[in-house]
mmCIF file of C-alpha atoms and ligand atoms in Angstrom:
data_model
loop_
_atom_site.group_PDB
_atom_site.id
_atom_site.type_symbol
_atom_site.label_atom_id
_atom_site.label_comp_id
_atom_site.label_asym_id
_atom_site.label_seq_id
_atom_site.Cartn_x
_atom_site.Cartn_y
_atom_site.Cartn_z
ATOM 1 C CA UNK T 1 0.000 0.000 0.000
ATOM 2 C CA UNK T 2 1.229 3.479 -0.865
ATOM 3 C CA UNK T 3 1.266 6.323 1.639
ATOM 4 C CA UNK T 4 -1.464 8.094 -0.330
ATOM 5 C CA UNK T 5 -3.818 5.114 0.015
ATOM 6 C CA UNK T 6 -3.109 4.827 3.729
ATOM 7 C CA UNK T 7 -3.949 8.505 4.201
ATOM 8 C CA UNK T 8 -7.193 8.028 2.284
ATOM 9 C CA UNK T 9 -8.158 5.134 4.534
ATOM 10 C CA UNK T 10 -7.253 7.105 7.661
ATOM 11 C CA UNK T 11 -9.556 9.864 6.457
ATOM 12 C CA UNK T 12 -12.408 7.466 5.600
ATOM 13 C CA UNK T 13 -15.233 6.578 7.992
ATOM 14 C CA UNK T 14 -13.683 3.116 8.342
ATOM 15 C CA UNK T 15 -16.726 0.923 7.727
ATOM 16 C CA UNK T 16 -15.287 -0.932 4.726
ATOM 17 C CA UNK T 17 -11.800 -0.878 6.174
ATOM 18 C CA UNK T 18 -12.877 -2.659 9.378
ATOM 19 C CA UNK T 19 -14.721 -5.358 7.438
ATOM 20 C CA UNK T 20 -11.712 -5.931 5.178
ATOM 21 C CA UNK T 21 -9.326 -6.115 8.152
ATOM 22 C CA UNK T 22 -11.614 -8.631 9.860
ATOM 23 C CA UNK T 23 -11.582 -10.799 6.749
ATOM 24 C CA UNK T 24 -7.795 -10.701 6.452
ATOM 25 C CA UNK T 25 -7.442 -11.501 10.158
ATOM 26 C CA UNK T 26 -9.680 -14.550 9.713
ATOM 27 C CA UNK T 27 -7.759 -15.742 6.674
ATOM 28 C CA UNK T 28 -4.310 -15.466 8.278
ATOM 29 C CA UNK T 29 -4.983 -15.884 11.994
ATOM 30 C CA UNK T 30 -8.231 -17.925 12.077
ATOM 31 C CA UNK T 31 -10.617 -17.357 14.990
ATOM 32 C CA UNK T 32 -7.905 -17.948 17.570
ATOM 33 C CA UNK T 33 -7.291 -15.211 20.156
ATOM 34 C CA UNK T 34 -4.019 -15.188 22.066
ATOM 35 C CA UNK T 35 -4.037 -14.004 25.671
ATOM 36 C CA UNK T 36 -0.890 -12.445 27.084
ATOM 37 C CA UNK T 37 -0.883 -11.960 30.844
ATOM 38 C CA UNK T 38 0.466 -8.509 31.681
ATOM 39 C CA UNK T 39 2.520 -8.013 34.859
ATOM 40 C CA UNK T 40 3.158 -4.335 35.646
ATOM 41 C CA UNK T 41 6.058 -4.884 37.986
ATOM 42 C CA UNK T 42 7.317 -1.351 38.719
ATOM 43 C CA UNK T 43 5.923 2.140 38.190
ATOM 44 C CA UNK T 44 9.253 3.819 38.922
ATOM 45 C CA UNK T 45 10.610 5.612 35.865
ATOM 46 C CA UNK T 46 13.581 7.857 35.139
ATOM 47 C CA UNK T 47 12.021 9.293 31.942
ATOM 48 C CA UNK T 48 9.684 12.228 31.482
ATOM 49 C CA UNK T 49 7.533 11.274 28.474
ATOM 50 C CA UNK T 50 5.053 14.160 28.329
ATOM 51 C CA UNK T 51 1.927 11.978 27.995
ATOM 52 C CA UNK T 52 2.701 9.343 30.621
ATOM 53 C CA UNK T 53 1.531 9.367 34.234
ATOM 54 C CA UNK T 54 4.576 7.347 35.339
ATOM 55 C CA UNK T 55 6.958 10.166 34.402
ATOM 56 C CA UNK T 56 9.592 10.949 37.045
ATOM 57 C CA UNK T 57 8.241 14.476 37.522
ATOM 58 C CA UNK T 58 4.844 13.210 38.670
ATOM 59 C CA UNK T 59 5.355 13.510 42.419
ATOM 60 C CA UNK T 60 1.722 12.690 43.200
ATOM 61 C CA UNK T 61 2.028 9.043 42.211
ATOM 62 C CA UNK T 62 2.760 6.536 44.955
ATOM 63 C CA UNK T 63 5.573 4.385 43.615
ATOM 64 C CA UNK T 64 6.035 0.623 43.948
ATOM 65 C CA UNK T 65 8.455 -2.009 42.801
ATOM 66 C CA UNK T 66 7.911 -5.777 42.936
ATOM 67 C CA UNK T 67 10.743 -8.014 44.027
ATOM 68 C CA UNK T 68 11.945 -10.769 41.683
ATOM 69 C CA UNK T 69 10.291 -13.490 43.782
ATOM 70 C CA UNK T 70 6.950 -11.660 43.693
ATOM 71 C CA UNK T 71 7.142 -11.337 39.903
ATOM 72 C CA UNK T 72 7.945 -15.022 39.518
ATOM 73 C CA UNK T 73 5.036 -15.914 41.840
ATOM 74 C CA UNK T 74 2.603 -13.956 39.643
ATOM 75 C CA UNK T 75 3.985 -15.714 36.559
ATOM 76 C CA UNK T 76 3.382 -19.098 38.233
ATOM 77 C CA UNK T 77 -0.174 -18.117 38.955
ATOM 78 C CA UNK T 78 -0.578 -17.066 35.331
ATOM 79 C CA UNK T 79 0.700 -20.444 34.154
ATOM 80 C CA UNK T 80 -1.856 -22.136 36.412
ATOM 81 C CA UNK T 81 -4.601 -19.958 34.957
ATOM 82 C CA UNK T 82 -3.636 -21.244 31.503
ATOM 83 C CA UNK T 83 -1.637 -18.298 30.168
ATOM 84 C CA UNK T 84 0.975 -19.259 27.560
ATOM 85 C CA UNK T 85 2.676 -15.864 27.548
ATOM 86 C CA UNK T 86 3.510 -13.353 30.237
ATOM 87 C CA UNK T 87 4.527 -9.773 29.500
ATOM 88 C CA UNK T 88 6.738 -8.036 32.041
ATOM 89 C CA UNK T 89 6.240 -4.283 31.797
ATOM 90 C CA UNK T 90 7.564 -1.384 33.871
ATOM 91 C CA UNK T 91 8.835 2.149 33.859
ATOM 92 C CA UNK T 92 12.528 2.526 33.166
ATOM 93 C CA UNK T 93 13.661 1.529 36.637
ATOM 94 C CA UNK T 94 17.409 1.007 37.051
ATOM 95 C CA UNK T 95 16.924 -0.994 40.238
ATOM 96 C CA UNK T 96 16.509 -3.999 37.943
ATOM 97 C CA UNK T 97 20.063 -4.626 36.768
ATOM 98 C CA UNK T 98 20.767 -6.877 33.797
ATOM 99 C CA UNK T 99 21.547 -9.669 36.212
ATOM 100 C CA UNK T 100 18.245 -9.280 38.057
ATOM 101 C CA UNK T 101 16.192 -9.216 34.841
ATOM 102 C CA UNK T 102 18.065 -12.243 33.474
ATOM 103 C CA UNK T 103 17.369 -14.188 36.670
ATOM 104 C CA UNK T 104 13.668 -13.380 36.524
ATOM 105 C CA UNK T 105 13.554 -14.336 32.840
ATOM 106 C CA UNK T 106 15.281 -17.678 33.294
ATOM 107 C CA UNK T 107 13.082 -18.604 36.273
ATOM 108 C CA UNK T 108 9.899 -17.802 34.354
ATOM 109 C CA UNK T 109 11.125 -19.690 31.289
ATOM 110 C CA UNK T 110 11.145 -22.865 33.420
ATOM 111 C CA UNK T 111 7.346 -22.604 33.437
ATOM 112 C CA UNK T 112 7.055 -23.419 29.709
ATOM 113 C CA UNK T 113 5.649 -20.044 28.758
ATOM 114 C CA UNK T 114 6.664 -17.475 26.182
ATOM 115 C CA UNK T 115 8.087 -14.361 27.815
ATOM 116 C CA UNK T 116 7.810 -10.788 26.581
ATOM 117 C CA UNK T 117 9.696 -7.823 28.018
ATOM 118 C CA UNK T 118 8.503 -4.218 27.813
ATOM 119 C CA UNK T 119 10.980 -2.275 29.900
ATOM 120 C CA UNK T 120 12.096 0.490 27.585
ATOM 121 C CA UNK T 121 15.329 1.528 25.911
ATOM 122 C CA UNK T 122 18.402 -0.527 26.756
ATOM 123 C CA UNK T 123 21.803 -1.115 25.171
ATOM 124 C CA UNK T 124 22.502 -3.845 22.607
ATOM 125 C CA UNK T 125 24.395 -5.839 25.231
ATOM 126 C CA UNK T 126 21.516 -5.659 27.694
ATOM 127 C CA UNK T 127 19.005 -6.824 25.080
ATOM 128 C CA UNK T 128 21.452 -9.588 24.153
ATOM 129 C CA UNK T 129 21.743 -10.753 27.764
ATOM 130 C CA UNK T 130 17.942 -10.897 28.234
ATOM 131 C CA UNK T 131 17.632 -12.825 24.974
ATOM 132 C CA UNK T 132 20.273 -15.326 26.061
ATOM 133 C CA UNK T 133 18.451 -15.735 29.372
ATOM 134 C CA UNK T 134 15.416 -16.823 27.356
ATOM 135 C CA UNK T 135 13.269 -13.766 26.577
ATOM 136 C CA UNK T 136 11.254 -14.422 23.413
ATOM 137 C CA UNK T 137 9.669 -11.087 22.627
ATOM 138 C CA UNK T 138 10.066 -7.373 23.277
ATOM 139 C CA UNK T 139 7.597 -4.505 23.053
ATOM 140 C CA UNK T 140 8.789 -0.967 22.420
ATOM 141 C CA UNK T 141 6.375 1.430 20.790
ATOM 142 C CA UNK T 142 7.872 4.061 18.547
ATOM 143 C CA UNK T 143 4.926 6.243 19.727
ATOM 144 C CA UNK T 144 5.419 8.606 16.738
ATOM 145 C CA UNK T 145 7.820 8.687 13.790
ATOM 146 C CA UNK T 146 7.448 12.479 13.542
ATOM 147 C CA UNK T 147 10.920 13.566 14.577
ATOM 148 C CA UNK T 148 10.041 17.045 15.848
ATOM 149 C CA UNK T 149 7.055 15.812 17.794
ATOM 150 C CA UNK T 150 9.109 12.931 19.200
ATOM 151 C CA UNK T 151 11.740 15.368 20.449
ATOM 152 C CA UNK T 152 9.127 17.652 21.993
ATOM 153 C CA UNK T 153 7.410 14.865 23.934
ATOM 154 C CA UNK T 154 10.496 12.953 25.062
ATOM 155 C CA UNK T 155 13.034 15.147 26.906
ATOM 156 C CA UNK T 156 16.599 13.862 26.547
ATOM 157 C CA UNK T 157 15.556 11.041 24.227
ATOM 158 C CA UNK T 158 15.773 10.682 20.449
ATOM 159 C CA UNK T 159 13.790 9.037 17.710
ATOM 160 C CA UNK T 160 17.069 7.787 16.316
ATOM 161 C CA UNK T 161 17.885 5.813 19.444
ATOM 162 C CA UNK T 162 14.354 4.432 19.666
ATOM 163 C CA UNK T 163 14.721 3.136 16.118
ATOM 164 C CA UNK T 164 18.148 1.732 16.903
ATOM 165 C CA UNK T 165 16.662 -0.219 19.809
ATOM 166 C CA UNK T 166 14.079 -1.759 17.479
ATOM 167 C CA UNK T 167 16.760 -2.716 14.903
ATOM 168 C CA UNK T 168 18.830 -4.286 17.672
ATOM 169 C CA UNK T 169 15.899 -6.277 19.028
ATOM 170 C CA UNK T 170 15.102 -7.616 15.567
ATOM 171 C CA UNK T 171 18.748 -8.464 14.966
ATOM 172 C CA UNK T 172 18.897 -10.420 18.225
ATOM 173 C CA UNK T 173 16.012 -12.598 17.066
ATOM 174 C CA UNK T 174 13.283 -11.255 19.332
ATOM 175 C CA UNK T 175 9.745 -11.267 18.082
ATOM 176 C CA UNK T 176 9.617 -7.503 18.144
ATOM 177 C CA UNK T 177 6.604 -5.321 18.748
ATOM 178 C CA UNK T 178 6.171 -1.628 18.229
ATOM 179 C CA UNK T 179 3.235 0.724 17.915
ATOM 180 C CA UNK T 180 1.771 4.183 17.986
ATOM 181 C CA UNK T 181 0.156 6.320 20.641
ATOM 182 C CA UNK T 182 -2.601 7.992 18.631
ATOM 183 C CA UNK T 183 -3.609 11.573 19.459
ATOM 184 C CA UNK T 184 -0.433 13.102 20.867
ATOM 185 C CA UNK T 185 -0.392 15.741 18.146
ATOM 186 C CA UNK T 186 0.371 13.775 14.976
ATOM 187 C CA UNK T 187 -0.787 14.763 11.515
ATOM 188 C CA UNK T 188 -2.620 12.056 9.566
ATOM 189 C CA UNK T 189 0.322 11.909 7.190
ATOM 190 C CA UNK T 190 2.691 11.053 10.049
ATOM 191 C CA UNK T 191 0.381 8.253 11.214
ATOM 192 C CA UNK T 192 0.684 6.826 7.694
ATOM 193 C CA UNK T 193 4.473 7.018 8.040
ATOM 194 C CA UNK T 194 4.239 4.992 11.261
ATOM 195 C CA UNK T 195 2.517 2.136 9.432
ATOM 196 C CA UNK T 196 5.120 2.176 6.657
ATOM 197 C CA UNK T 197 7.821 2.182 9.339
ATOM 198 C CA UNK T 198 6.375 -0.960 10.998
ATOM 199 C CA UNK T 199 6.292 -2.612 7.604
ATOM 200 C CA UNK T 200 9.852 -1.604 6.707
ATOM 201 C CA UNK T 201 11.150 -3.074 9.985
ATOM 202 C CA UNK T 202 9.014 -6.184 9.572
ATOM 203 C CA UNK T 203 7.609 -5.808 13.086
ATOM 204 C CA UNK T 204 6.102 -9.026 14.424
ATOM 205 C CA UNK T 205 3.565 -7.256 16.638
ATOM 206 C CA UNK T 206 2.013 -3.816 16.462
ATOM 207 C CA UNK T 207 0.001 -2.291 19.323
ATOM 208 C CA UNK T 208 -1.980 0.863 18.630
ATOM 209 C CA UNK T 209 -3.667 2.795 21.425
ATOM 210 C CA UNK T 210 -5.565 6.053 21.803
ATOM 211 C CA UNK T 211 -3.973 8.744 23.951
ATOM 212 C CA UNK T 212 -5.795 9.310 27.252
ATOM 213 C CA UNK T 213 -4.767 12.541 29.028
ATOM 214 C CA UNK T 214 -3.373 12.239 32.543
ATOM 215 C CA UNK T 215 -4.075 15.188 34.891
ATOM 216 C CA UNK T 216 -0.579 15.217 36.413
ATOM 217 C CA UNK T 217 1.225 15.595 33.095
ATOM 218 C CA UNK T 218 1.846 18.501 30.691
ATOM 219 C CA UNK T 219 -0.673 16.977 28.243
ATOM 220 C CA UNK T 220 -3.557 16.999 30.738
ATOM 221 C CA UNK T 221 -7.032 17.735 29.357
ATOM 222 C CA UNK T 222 -10.174 16.107 28.014
ATOM 223 C CA UNK T 223 -10.362 12.727 26.283
ATOM 224 C CA UNK T 224 -10.745 13.190 22.536
ATOM 225 C CA UNK T 225 -13.148 10.485 21.294
ATOM 226 C CA UNK T 226 -11.684 10.833 17.797
ATOM 227 C CA UNK T 227 -8.520 9.173 19.082
ATOM 228 C CA UNK T 228 -10.433 5.913 19.412
ATOM 229 C CA UNK T 229 -11.651 5.978 15.807
ATOM 230 C CA UNK T 230 -8.244 6.929 14.494
ATOM 231 C CA UNK T 231 -6.506 4.236 16.572
ATOM 232 C CA UNK T 232 -8.965 1.647 15.265
ATOM 233 C CA UNK T 233 -8.333 2.708 11.665
ATOM 234 C CA UNK T 234 -4.558 2.610 12.209
ATOM 235 C CA UNK T 235 -4.919 -0.898 13.607
ATOM 236 C CA UNK T 236 -7.122 -2.109 10.741
ATOM 237 C CA UNK T 237 -4.769 -0.722 8.076
ATOM 238 C CA UNK T 238 -1.826 -2.347 9.838
ATOM 239 C CA UNK T 239 -3.653 -5.690 9.539
ATOM 240 C CA UNK T 240 -4.083 -5.155 5.777
ATOM 241 C CA UNK T 241 -0.457 -4.151 5.299
ATOM 242 C CA UNK T 242 0.993 -6.879 7.551
ATOM 243 C CA UNK T 243 -1.566 -9.693 7.370
ATOM 244 C CA UNK T 244 0.209 -12.343 9.502
ATOM 245 C CA UNK T 245 1.431 -10.315 12.479
ATOM 246 C CA UNK T 246 0.007 -10.297 16.006
ATOM 247 C CA UNK T 247 -2.121 -7.260 16.801
ATOM 248 C CA UNK T 248 -3.603 -6.603 20.257
ATOM 249 C CA UNK T 249 -6.961 -5.093 21.063
ATOM 250 C CA UNK T 250 -5.452 -2.623 23.510
ATOM 251 C CA UNK T 251 -6.552 -1.851 27.052
ATOM 252 C CA UNK T 252 -6.560 1.876 26.272
ATOM 253 C CA UNK T 253 -9.205 1.216 23.602
ATOM 254 C CA UNK T 254 -11.436 -0.421 26.203
ATOM 255 C CA UNK T 255 -10.800 2.446 28.609
ATOM 256 C CA UNK T 256 -12.351 5.035 26.309
ATOM 257 C CA UNK T 257 -14.985 2.759 24.777
ATOM 258 C CA UNK T 258 -16.762 0.197 26.998
ATOM 259 C CA UNK T 259 -16.774 -2.321 24.137
ATOM 260 C CA UNK T 260 -13.414 -1.244 22.725
ATOM 261 C CA UNK T 261 -11.584 -4.553 22.777
ATOM 262 C CA UNK T 262 -14.406 -6.495 21.146
ATOM 263 C CA UNK T 263 -14.740 -3.838 18.435
ATOM 264 C CA UNK T 264 -10.973 -4.084 17.897
ATOM 265 C CA UNK T 265 -11.096 -7.911 17.719
ATOM 266 C CA UNK T 266 -13.681 -7.510 14.959
ATOM 267 C CA UNK T 267 -11.557 -4.958 13.087
ATOM 268 C CA UNK T 268 -8.269 -6.817 12.697
ATOM 269 C CA UNK T 269 -6.963 -7.626 16.200
ATOM 270 C CA UNK T 270 -6.165 -11.187 17.353
ATOM 271 C CA UNK T 271 -4.536 -10.662 20.770
ATOM 272 C CA UNK T 272 -5.726 -9.453 24.197
ATOM 273 C CA UNK T 273 -3.448 -8.615 27.119
ATOM 274 C CA UNK T 274 -5.390 -9.129 30.368
ATOM 275 C CA UNK T 275 -3.881 -7.559 33.447
ATOM 276 C CA UNK T 276 -2.531 -10.108 35.926
ATOM 277 C CA UNK T 277 -0.846 -7.616 38.234
ATOM 278 C CA UNK T 278 -1.708 -8.159 41.904
ATOM 279 C CA UNK T 279 -4.867 -6.115 42.551
ATOM 280 C CA UNK T 280 -3.331 -3.782 45.146
ATOM 281 C CA UNK T 281 -0.719 -2.422 42.692
ATOM 282 C CA UNK T 282 -2.975 -2.018 39.664
ATOM 283 C CA UNK T 283 -4.235 1.471 40.392
ATOM 284 C CA UNK T 284 -0.665 2.657 40.943
ATOM 285 C CA UNK T 285 0.463 1.682 37.429
ATOM 286 C CA UNK T 286 -1.309 4.778 36.234
ATOM 287 C CA UNK T 287 0.087 5.549 32.778
ATOM 288 C CA UNK T 288 -3.348 7.100 32.195
ATOM 289 C CA UNK T 289 -6.378 7.516 34.513
ATOM 290 C CA UNK T 290 -9.494 5.316 34.810
ATOM 291 C CA UNK T 291 -7.799 2.135 33.663
ATOM 292 C CA UNK T 292 -10.229 -0.759 33.393
ATOM 293 C CA UNK T 293 -10.552 -3.711 35.821
ATOM 294 C CA UNK T 294 -8.692 -1.941 38.643
ATOM 295 C CA UNK T 295 -10.396 -3.944 41.371
ATOM 296 C CA UNK T 296 -10.504 -7.304 39.629
ATOM 297 C CA UNK T 297 -8.460 -10.320 40.627
ATOM 298 C CA UNK T 298 -6.345 -11.964 37.887
ATOM 299 C CA UNK T 299 -8.746 -14.955 37.798
ATOM 300 C CA UNK T 300 -11.697 -12.641 37.158
ATOM 301 C CA UNK T 301 -9.979 -10.838 34.276
ATOM 302 C CA UNK T 302 -9.266 -14.113 32.574
ATOM 303 C CA UNK T 303 -12.789 -15.539 32.780
ATOM 304 C CA UNK T 304 -14.367 -12.191 31.903
ATOM 305 C CA UNK T 305 -12.400 -11.710 28.711
ATOM 306 C CA UNK T 306 -12.726 -15.374 27.750
ATOM 307 C CA UNK T 307 -16.536 -15.099 27.903
ATOM 308 C CA UNK T 308 -16.470 -11.963 25.746
ATOM 309 C CA UNK T 309 -14.244 -13.678 23.185
ATOM 310 C CA UNK T 310 -16.594 -16.688 22.969
ATOM 311 C CA UNK T 311 -19.616 -14.420 22.624
ATOM 312 C CA UNK T 312 -18.322 -13.246 19.231
ATOM 313 C CA UNK T 313 -17.598 -16.760 17.964
ATOM 314 C CA UNK T 314 -13.880 -16.716 18.661
ATOM 315 C CA UNK T 315 -11.836 -18.908 20.991
ATOM 316 C CA UNK T 316 -8.829 -18.605 23.284
ATOM 317 C CA UNK T 317 -5.722 -20.267 21.916
ATOM 318 C CA UNK T 318 -3.808 -22.866 23.904
ATOM 319 C CA UNK T 319 -0.559 -22.207 22.026
ATOM 320 C CA UNK T 320 2.215 -19.715 22.742
ATOM 321 C CA UNK T 321 1.052 -17.688 19.751
ATOM 322 C CA UNK T 322 4.234 -16.858 17.883
ATOM 323 C CA UNK T 323 3.819 -14.930 14.639
ATOM 324 C CA UNK T 324 4.872 -17.972 12.656
ATOM 325 C CA UNK T 325 3.388 -21.094 14.210
HETATM 326 N N1 SAH U 1 8.546 2.005 29.815
HETATM 327 C C1 SAH U 1 8.077 1.100 28.798
HETATM 328 C C2 SAH U 1 6.596 0.815 28.946
HETATM 329 C C3 SAH U 1 5.737 2.042 28.721
HETATM 330 S S1 SAH U 1 4.022 1.897 29.132
HETATM 331 C C4 SAH U 1 8.421 1.629 27.432
HETATM 332 O O1 SAH U 1 8.968 2.723 27.318
HETATM 333 O O2 SAH U 1 8.224 0.933 26.450
HETATM 334 C C5 SAH U 1 3.390 1.239 27.640
HETATM 335 C C6 SAH U 1 2.727 2.197 26.670
HETATM 336 O O3 SAH U 1 1.712 2.957 27.297
HETATM 337 C C7 SAH U 1 3.612 3.260 26.060
HETATM 338 O O4 SAH U 1 4.398 2.748 25.032
HETATM 339 C C8 SAH U 1 2.609 4.297 25.582
HETATM 340 O O5 SAH U 1 2.308 4.155 24.194
HETATM 341 C C9 SAH U 1 1.356 3.994 26.415
HETATM 342 N N2 SAH U 1 0.918 5.200 27.149
HETATM 343 C C10 SAH U 1 1.658 6.000 27.932
HETATM 344 N N3 SAH U 1 0.939 7.046 28.378
HETATM 345 C C11 SAH U 1 -0.294 6.919 27.851
HETATM 346 C C12 SAH U 1 -1.494 7.696 27.905
HETATM 347 N N4 SAH U 1 -1.550 8.840 28.609
HETATM 348 N N5 SAH U 1 -2.586 7.255 27.218
HETATM 349 C C13 SAH U 1 -2.532 6.102 26.533
HETATM 350 N N6 SAH U 1 -1.432 5.326 26.436
HETATM 351 C C14 SAH U 1 -0.325 5.732 27.076
#
C-alpha cells in the first residue's frame, strides 16, 4: 500500500476498512485469540515522556516495585490460569540490573511459557543478555515517527535511538513489537508514516492505542473520542499491510470505549493482554487515569475476557502464539 492510500483510509469513515481487516485476520490468523498476561512490575521511571503518568516528575504518584520473587510468583499463577505468555512491563527503573532481569527471565522460562519484556530503551548488550536468558519477545512502541514531535514529547531522548533499539531487538532474534500512541499531536500523514515504518522493519507485533490525558502531566485535558476511531483505523490498516502479524486489542481502547476490545477484535486484532498484576498495585500503574478492571483479581480478568471472546464466535488459543506457528 502506498502512503497516499493509507492517508485516504485514515480519512475514511472506516466501515469498509474494518470489514476488510476482519476478513484478512480470519484468513491469516483464524478465529484464535491469544491471551498475554500482563505483569506491571514497577511504576518507577527515570524518563519524562510528556503523555505518561509514570513520568519521574509526577510527584503525586505513589511508587512501587515488585521483588523478583513476587514477579515469579505472579507468573506461576498465570501459568496455572492457563496463560501461555507473560509480559513483564515497567517504567525505566534502574533498580533492575541486567543480572536481576536475566534471573527473573530464566526462572519464568522454566514454566514453559513465552516471555515478553517491555521495559524500555536498553543497550545492545543488555538486550542480548535478556535474549540469552530466554526472553522471546520485546515490546517498544515508537509512539510517533514524527521527529520534531518525538523530540518535543520525550526530553533527553531521540527518535534515532528508539529506532536503533528496534533494529537491535530484531537483529537479536526477538519477536519484536512496536506501535503508535494515537492523538499526541500527529498529523494524519505522520500516522501513515508509522505504518510504513512498521512494515519496513518487519515488526512481528504492532500495538496501537488512543492517547488518554493524565491530569498530572503537561498533556492533561479532556479525552478526545476521535482518538479511538483513528486508533482503530490505524490498527485495521496495519492488519491489511501486515496480514500475519500479532495485533492486540489494547486496554486503552477499552478504557475510552466500553466495548473497545471487542470492536478491535472484529476490526483486525487477534490478541488481548489481560492484566494479571496483583490487585493492590494495579491502580498505581497509572500511565493514564481510569484504567479498566482496577479492582478485579487476575482470575476474574481471565474468565471475563474469555466469555467476551466466545460471545463473538472466537476462541482462546492454547498455544504460545508466535507470529509464525
Ligand atoms: N517504559 C516502557 C513501557 C511504557 S508503558 C516503554 O517505554 O516501552 C506502555 C505504553 O503505554 C507506552 O508505550 C505508551 O504508548 C502507552 N501510554 C503512555 N501514556 C499513555 C497515555 N496517557 N494514554 C494512553 N497510552 C499511554
